[in-house]
Short mmCIF file of C-alpha atoms in Angstrom, two decimals:
data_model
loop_
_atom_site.label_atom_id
_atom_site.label_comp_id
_atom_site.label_asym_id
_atom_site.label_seq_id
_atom_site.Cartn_x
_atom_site.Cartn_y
_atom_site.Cartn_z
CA UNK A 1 132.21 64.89 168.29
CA UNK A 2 131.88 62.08 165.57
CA UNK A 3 132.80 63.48 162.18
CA UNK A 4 132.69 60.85 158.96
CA UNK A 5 133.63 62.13 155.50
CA UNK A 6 133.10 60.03 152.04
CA UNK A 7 136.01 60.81 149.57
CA UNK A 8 136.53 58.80 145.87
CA UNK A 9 135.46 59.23 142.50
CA UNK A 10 132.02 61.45 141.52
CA UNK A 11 131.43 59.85 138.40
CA UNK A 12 132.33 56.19 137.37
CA UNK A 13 131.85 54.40 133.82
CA UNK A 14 129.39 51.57 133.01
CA UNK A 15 130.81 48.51 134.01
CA UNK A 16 133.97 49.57 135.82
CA UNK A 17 134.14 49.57 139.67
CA UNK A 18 133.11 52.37 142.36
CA UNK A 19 134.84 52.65 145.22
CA UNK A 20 134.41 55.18 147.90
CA UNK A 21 136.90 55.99 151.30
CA UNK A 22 135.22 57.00 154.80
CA UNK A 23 137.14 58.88 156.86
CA UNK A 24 136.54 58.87 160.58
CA UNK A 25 137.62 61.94 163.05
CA UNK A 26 136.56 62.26 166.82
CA UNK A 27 136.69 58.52 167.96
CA UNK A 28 137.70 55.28 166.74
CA UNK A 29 136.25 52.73 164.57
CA UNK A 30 137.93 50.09 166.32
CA UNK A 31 135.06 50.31 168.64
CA UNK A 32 133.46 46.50 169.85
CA UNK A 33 129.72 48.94 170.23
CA UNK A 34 129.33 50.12 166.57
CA UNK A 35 129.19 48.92 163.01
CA UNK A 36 130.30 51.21 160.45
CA UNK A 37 127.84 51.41 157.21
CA UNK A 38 127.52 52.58 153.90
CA UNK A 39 123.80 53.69 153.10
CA UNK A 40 122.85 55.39 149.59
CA UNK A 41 120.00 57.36 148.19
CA UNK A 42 119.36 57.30 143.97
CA UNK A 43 117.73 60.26 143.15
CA UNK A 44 114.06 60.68 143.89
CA UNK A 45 114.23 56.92 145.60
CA UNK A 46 114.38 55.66 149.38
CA UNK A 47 117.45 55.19 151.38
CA UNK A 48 119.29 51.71 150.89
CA UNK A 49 121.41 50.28 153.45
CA UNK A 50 124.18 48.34 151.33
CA UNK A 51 127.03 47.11 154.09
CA UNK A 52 128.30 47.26 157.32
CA UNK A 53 131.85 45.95 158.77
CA UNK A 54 131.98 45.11 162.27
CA UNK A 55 135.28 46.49 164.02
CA UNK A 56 136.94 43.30 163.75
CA UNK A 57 136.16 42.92 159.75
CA UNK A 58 132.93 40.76 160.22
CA UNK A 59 130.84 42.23 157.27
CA UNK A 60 127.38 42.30 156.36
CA UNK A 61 125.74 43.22 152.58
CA UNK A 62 122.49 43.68 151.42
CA UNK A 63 121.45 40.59 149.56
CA UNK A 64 120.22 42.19 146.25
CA UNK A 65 124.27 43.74 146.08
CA UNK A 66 126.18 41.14 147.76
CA UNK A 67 127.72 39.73 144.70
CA UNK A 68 128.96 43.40 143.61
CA UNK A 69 129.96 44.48 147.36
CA UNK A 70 132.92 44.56 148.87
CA UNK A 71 133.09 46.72 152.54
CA UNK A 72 136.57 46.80 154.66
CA UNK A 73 137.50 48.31 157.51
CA UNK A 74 141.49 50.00 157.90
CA UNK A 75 141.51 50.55 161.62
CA UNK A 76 144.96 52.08 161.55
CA UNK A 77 143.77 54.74 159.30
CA UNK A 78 140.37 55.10 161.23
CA UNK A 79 138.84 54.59 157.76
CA UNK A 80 136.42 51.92 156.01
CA UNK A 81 135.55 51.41 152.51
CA UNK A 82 133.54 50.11 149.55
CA UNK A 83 133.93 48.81 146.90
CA UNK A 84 130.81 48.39 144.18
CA UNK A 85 131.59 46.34 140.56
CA UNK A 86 130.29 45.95 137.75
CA UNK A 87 128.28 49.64 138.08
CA UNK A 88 125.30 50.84 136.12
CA UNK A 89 123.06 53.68 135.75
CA UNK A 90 120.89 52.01 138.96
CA UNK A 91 123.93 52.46 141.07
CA UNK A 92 123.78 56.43 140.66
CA UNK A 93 123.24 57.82 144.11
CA UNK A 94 124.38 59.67 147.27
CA UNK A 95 126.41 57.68 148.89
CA UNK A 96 126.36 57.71 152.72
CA UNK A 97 129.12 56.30 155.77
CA UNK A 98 126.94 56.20 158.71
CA UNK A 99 128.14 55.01 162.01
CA UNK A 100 125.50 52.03 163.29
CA UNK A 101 123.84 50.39 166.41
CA UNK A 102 120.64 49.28 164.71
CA UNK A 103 119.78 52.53 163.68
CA UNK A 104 122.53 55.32 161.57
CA UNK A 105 123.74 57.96 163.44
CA UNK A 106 125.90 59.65 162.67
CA UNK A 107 126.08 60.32 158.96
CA UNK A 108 128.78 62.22 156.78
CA UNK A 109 127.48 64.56 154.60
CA UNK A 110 127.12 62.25 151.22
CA UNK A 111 128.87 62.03 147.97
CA UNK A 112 127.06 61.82 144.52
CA UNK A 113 128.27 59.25 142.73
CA UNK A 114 127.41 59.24 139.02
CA UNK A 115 127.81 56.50 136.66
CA UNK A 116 127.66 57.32 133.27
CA UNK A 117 130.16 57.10 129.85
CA UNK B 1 112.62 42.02 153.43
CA UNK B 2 110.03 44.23 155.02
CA UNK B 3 108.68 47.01 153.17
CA UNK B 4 107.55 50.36 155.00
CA UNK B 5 105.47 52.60 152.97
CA UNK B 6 104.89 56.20 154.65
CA UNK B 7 101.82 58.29 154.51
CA UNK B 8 101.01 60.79 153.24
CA UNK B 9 103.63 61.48 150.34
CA UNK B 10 103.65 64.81 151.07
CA UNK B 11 101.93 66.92 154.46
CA UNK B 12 101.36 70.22 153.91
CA UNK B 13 100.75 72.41 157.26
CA UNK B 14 101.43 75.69 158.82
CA UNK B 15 103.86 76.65 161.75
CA UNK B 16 102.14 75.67 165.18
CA UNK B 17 99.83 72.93 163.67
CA UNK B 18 100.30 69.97 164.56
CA UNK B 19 101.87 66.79 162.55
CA UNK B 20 101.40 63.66 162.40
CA UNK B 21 103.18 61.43 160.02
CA UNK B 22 102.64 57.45 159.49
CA UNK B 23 104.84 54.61 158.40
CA UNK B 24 102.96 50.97 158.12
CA UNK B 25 105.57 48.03 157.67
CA UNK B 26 104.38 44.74 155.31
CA UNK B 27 104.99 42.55 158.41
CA UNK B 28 105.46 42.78 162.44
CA UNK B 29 108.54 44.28 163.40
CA UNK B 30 109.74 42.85 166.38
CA UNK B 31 110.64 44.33 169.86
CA UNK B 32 109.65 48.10 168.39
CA UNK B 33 112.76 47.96 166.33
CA UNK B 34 111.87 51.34 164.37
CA UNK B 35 113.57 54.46 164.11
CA UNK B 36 112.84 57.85 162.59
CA UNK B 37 115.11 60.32 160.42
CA UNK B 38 115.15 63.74 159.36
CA UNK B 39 116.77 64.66 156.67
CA UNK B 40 116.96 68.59 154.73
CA UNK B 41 117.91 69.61 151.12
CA UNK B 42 121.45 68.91 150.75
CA UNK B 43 121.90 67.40 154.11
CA UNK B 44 122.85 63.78 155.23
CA UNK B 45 119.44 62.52 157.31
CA UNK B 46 120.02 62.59 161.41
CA UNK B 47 118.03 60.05 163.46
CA UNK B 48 115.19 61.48 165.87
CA UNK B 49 113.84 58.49 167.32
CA UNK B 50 114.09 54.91 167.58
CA UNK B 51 112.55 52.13 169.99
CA UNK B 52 109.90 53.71 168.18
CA UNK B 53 109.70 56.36 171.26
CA UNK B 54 112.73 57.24 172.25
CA UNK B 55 114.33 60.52 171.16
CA UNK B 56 117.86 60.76 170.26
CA UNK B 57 120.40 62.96 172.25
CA UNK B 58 119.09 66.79 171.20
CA UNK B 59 115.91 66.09 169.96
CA UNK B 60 112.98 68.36 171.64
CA UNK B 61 110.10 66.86 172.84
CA UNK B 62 107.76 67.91 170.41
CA UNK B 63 108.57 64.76 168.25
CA UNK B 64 107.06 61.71 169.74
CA UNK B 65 106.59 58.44 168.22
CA UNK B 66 104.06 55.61 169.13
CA UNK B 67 103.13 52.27 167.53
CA UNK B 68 103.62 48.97 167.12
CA UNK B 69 103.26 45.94 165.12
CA UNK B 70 103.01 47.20 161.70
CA UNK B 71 102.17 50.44 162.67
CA UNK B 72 103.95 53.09 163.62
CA UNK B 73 103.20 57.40 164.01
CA UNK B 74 105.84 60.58 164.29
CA UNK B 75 103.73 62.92 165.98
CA UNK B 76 105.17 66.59 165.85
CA UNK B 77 103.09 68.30 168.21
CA UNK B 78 103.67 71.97 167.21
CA UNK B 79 105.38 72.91 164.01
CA UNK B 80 108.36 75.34 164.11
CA UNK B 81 110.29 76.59 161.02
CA UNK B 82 113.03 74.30 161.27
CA UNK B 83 110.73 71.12 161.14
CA UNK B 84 109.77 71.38 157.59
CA UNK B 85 111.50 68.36 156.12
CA UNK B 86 111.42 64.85 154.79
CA UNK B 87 111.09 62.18 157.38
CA UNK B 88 111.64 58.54 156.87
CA UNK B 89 111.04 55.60 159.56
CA UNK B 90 113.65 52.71 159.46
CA UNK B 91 112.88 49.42 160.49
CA UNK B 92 116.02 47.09 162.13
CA UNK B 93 114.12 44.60 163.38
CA UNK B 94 114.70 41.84 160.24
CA UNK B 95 117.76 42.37 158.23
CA UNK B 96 118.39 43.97 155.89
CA UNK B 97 117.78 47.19 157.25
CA UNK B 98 114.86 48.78 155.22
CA UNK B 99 113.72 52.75 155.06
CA UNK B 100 110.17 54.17 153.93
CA UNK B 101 109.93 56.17 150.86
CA UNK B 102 109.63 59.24 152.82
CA UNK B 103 107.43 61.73 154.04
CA UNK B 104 107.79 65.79 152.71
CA UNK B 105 106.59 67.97 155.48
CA UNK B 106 106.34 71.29 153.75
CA UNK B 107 104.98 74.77 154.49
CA UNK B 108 101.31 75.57 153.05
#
C-alpha cells in the first residue's frame, strides 16, 4: 500500500524559504502513470493545488506561485520536494504530497507549516 | 481558473437521512472532469469519486455523484456515523486544479 510522508521545517521566518521533503514507501515514483503533487490548506481556507513533477522532472506550478515554486523529484531516494521563497503569513498552511492522475489520491497525512518571526 | 463554490456551508442531518451536497463550477467543466473528497479533523482528505460518478476503490455505494456542466451533486443516500465530515468537489478539467470551499456535514 502507498504510504507518502511530508518531513521539513514547522515554522519558517518572513521572507526566508520553506522547503518541505516527501517521502514515498510501497511503490515507486518513477512511475510513467502518476504525477506526484504538493496540495496545501491555510487555515479555515480551501485546498490549493501548488505543483506537480512528472516522473521524468517535467513540472507543473500553479500560476499565482510559480515565481516562488520550485518542485523536484529524487527518484533514487523515492522522494520529491518543494521548495517555496520569499514566505509570508499567506503561505501558513497544511501542507500536503498527494500522489496524482487528475484527481489526489493518495495523500500523506499533512504538515503545518507556520511562518511567522 | 474555474471557481467551484459548494452548497450549503454547512448540512446538518441525522444518521439514516439522506444527503445531498452541491458544488456549481463558474464555467463548463469538460468531459465530467470532477472529483469528490472526504476529509476528517486532523486527517489528510481521501478521494470518493471522480468522473463525477465513479467511486474510488473502497467506497460504499451509498455515495453517488451526478451532474454535469456546471453542476454537479454528492448524494449520500443514508447517513452512517462515519460520514459526518467535510466534503469538497475538485475540478481537473482546466488547469490549475481548483477545490470548492467545502461542505461540513455534521450531526444535528
Amino acid at each position: 500500500q502507498l504510504h507518502l510522508q511530508e518531513s521539513g521545517p514547522g515554522l519558517v521566518k518572513p521572507s526566508e524559504t520553506l522547503s518541505l521533503t516527501c517521502t514515498v514507501s510501497g511503490g515507486s515514483i518513477n512511475n510513467p502513470n502518476y504525477y506526484w503533487a504538493w496540495v496545501r490548506q491555510p487555515p479555515g481556507k480551501r485546498l490549493e493545488w501548488i505543483a506537480s513533477v512528472y516522473y521524468n522532472g517535467v513540472t507543473y506550478y500553479n500560476p499565482t506561485l510559480k515565481s516562488r515554486l520550485r518542485i523536484s523529484a529524487d527518484t533514487s531516494r523515492n522522494q520529491f520536494s518543494l521548495r517555496l521563497t520569499s514566505v509570508i503569513a499567506a503561505d501558513t498552511a497544511v501542507y500536503y504530497c498527494a500522489r496524482q492522475t487528475d484527481w489526489f489520491d493518495p495523500w500523506g497525512q499533512g504538515k503545518l507549516v507556520t511562518v511567522s518571526s | 481558473e474555474i471557481v467551484l463554490t459548494q452548497s450549503p456551508g454547512t448540512l446538518s442531518l441525522s444518521p439514516g437521512e439522506r444527503a445531498t451536497l452541491s458544488c456549481r463550477a463558474s464555467q463548463s467543466i469538460g468531459d465530467n472532469y470532477l472529483a469528490w473528497y472526504q476529509q476528517k479533523p486532523g486527517q489528510a482528505p481521501r478521494v470518493l469519486m471522480y468522473g463525477v460518478s465513479t467511486r474510488a476503490t473502497g467506497i460504499p455505494d451509498r455515495f453517488s455523484g451526478s451532474g454535469s456542466g456546471t453542476d454537479f451533486t454528492l448524494t449520500i443516500s443514508r447517513l452512517e456515523p462515519e460520514d459526518f465530515a467535510v466534503y469538497y468537489c475538485q475540478q481537473y478539467g482546466s488547469p490549475p486544479r481548483t477545490f470548492g470551499q467545502g461542505t461540513k456535514l455534521e450531526i444535528k
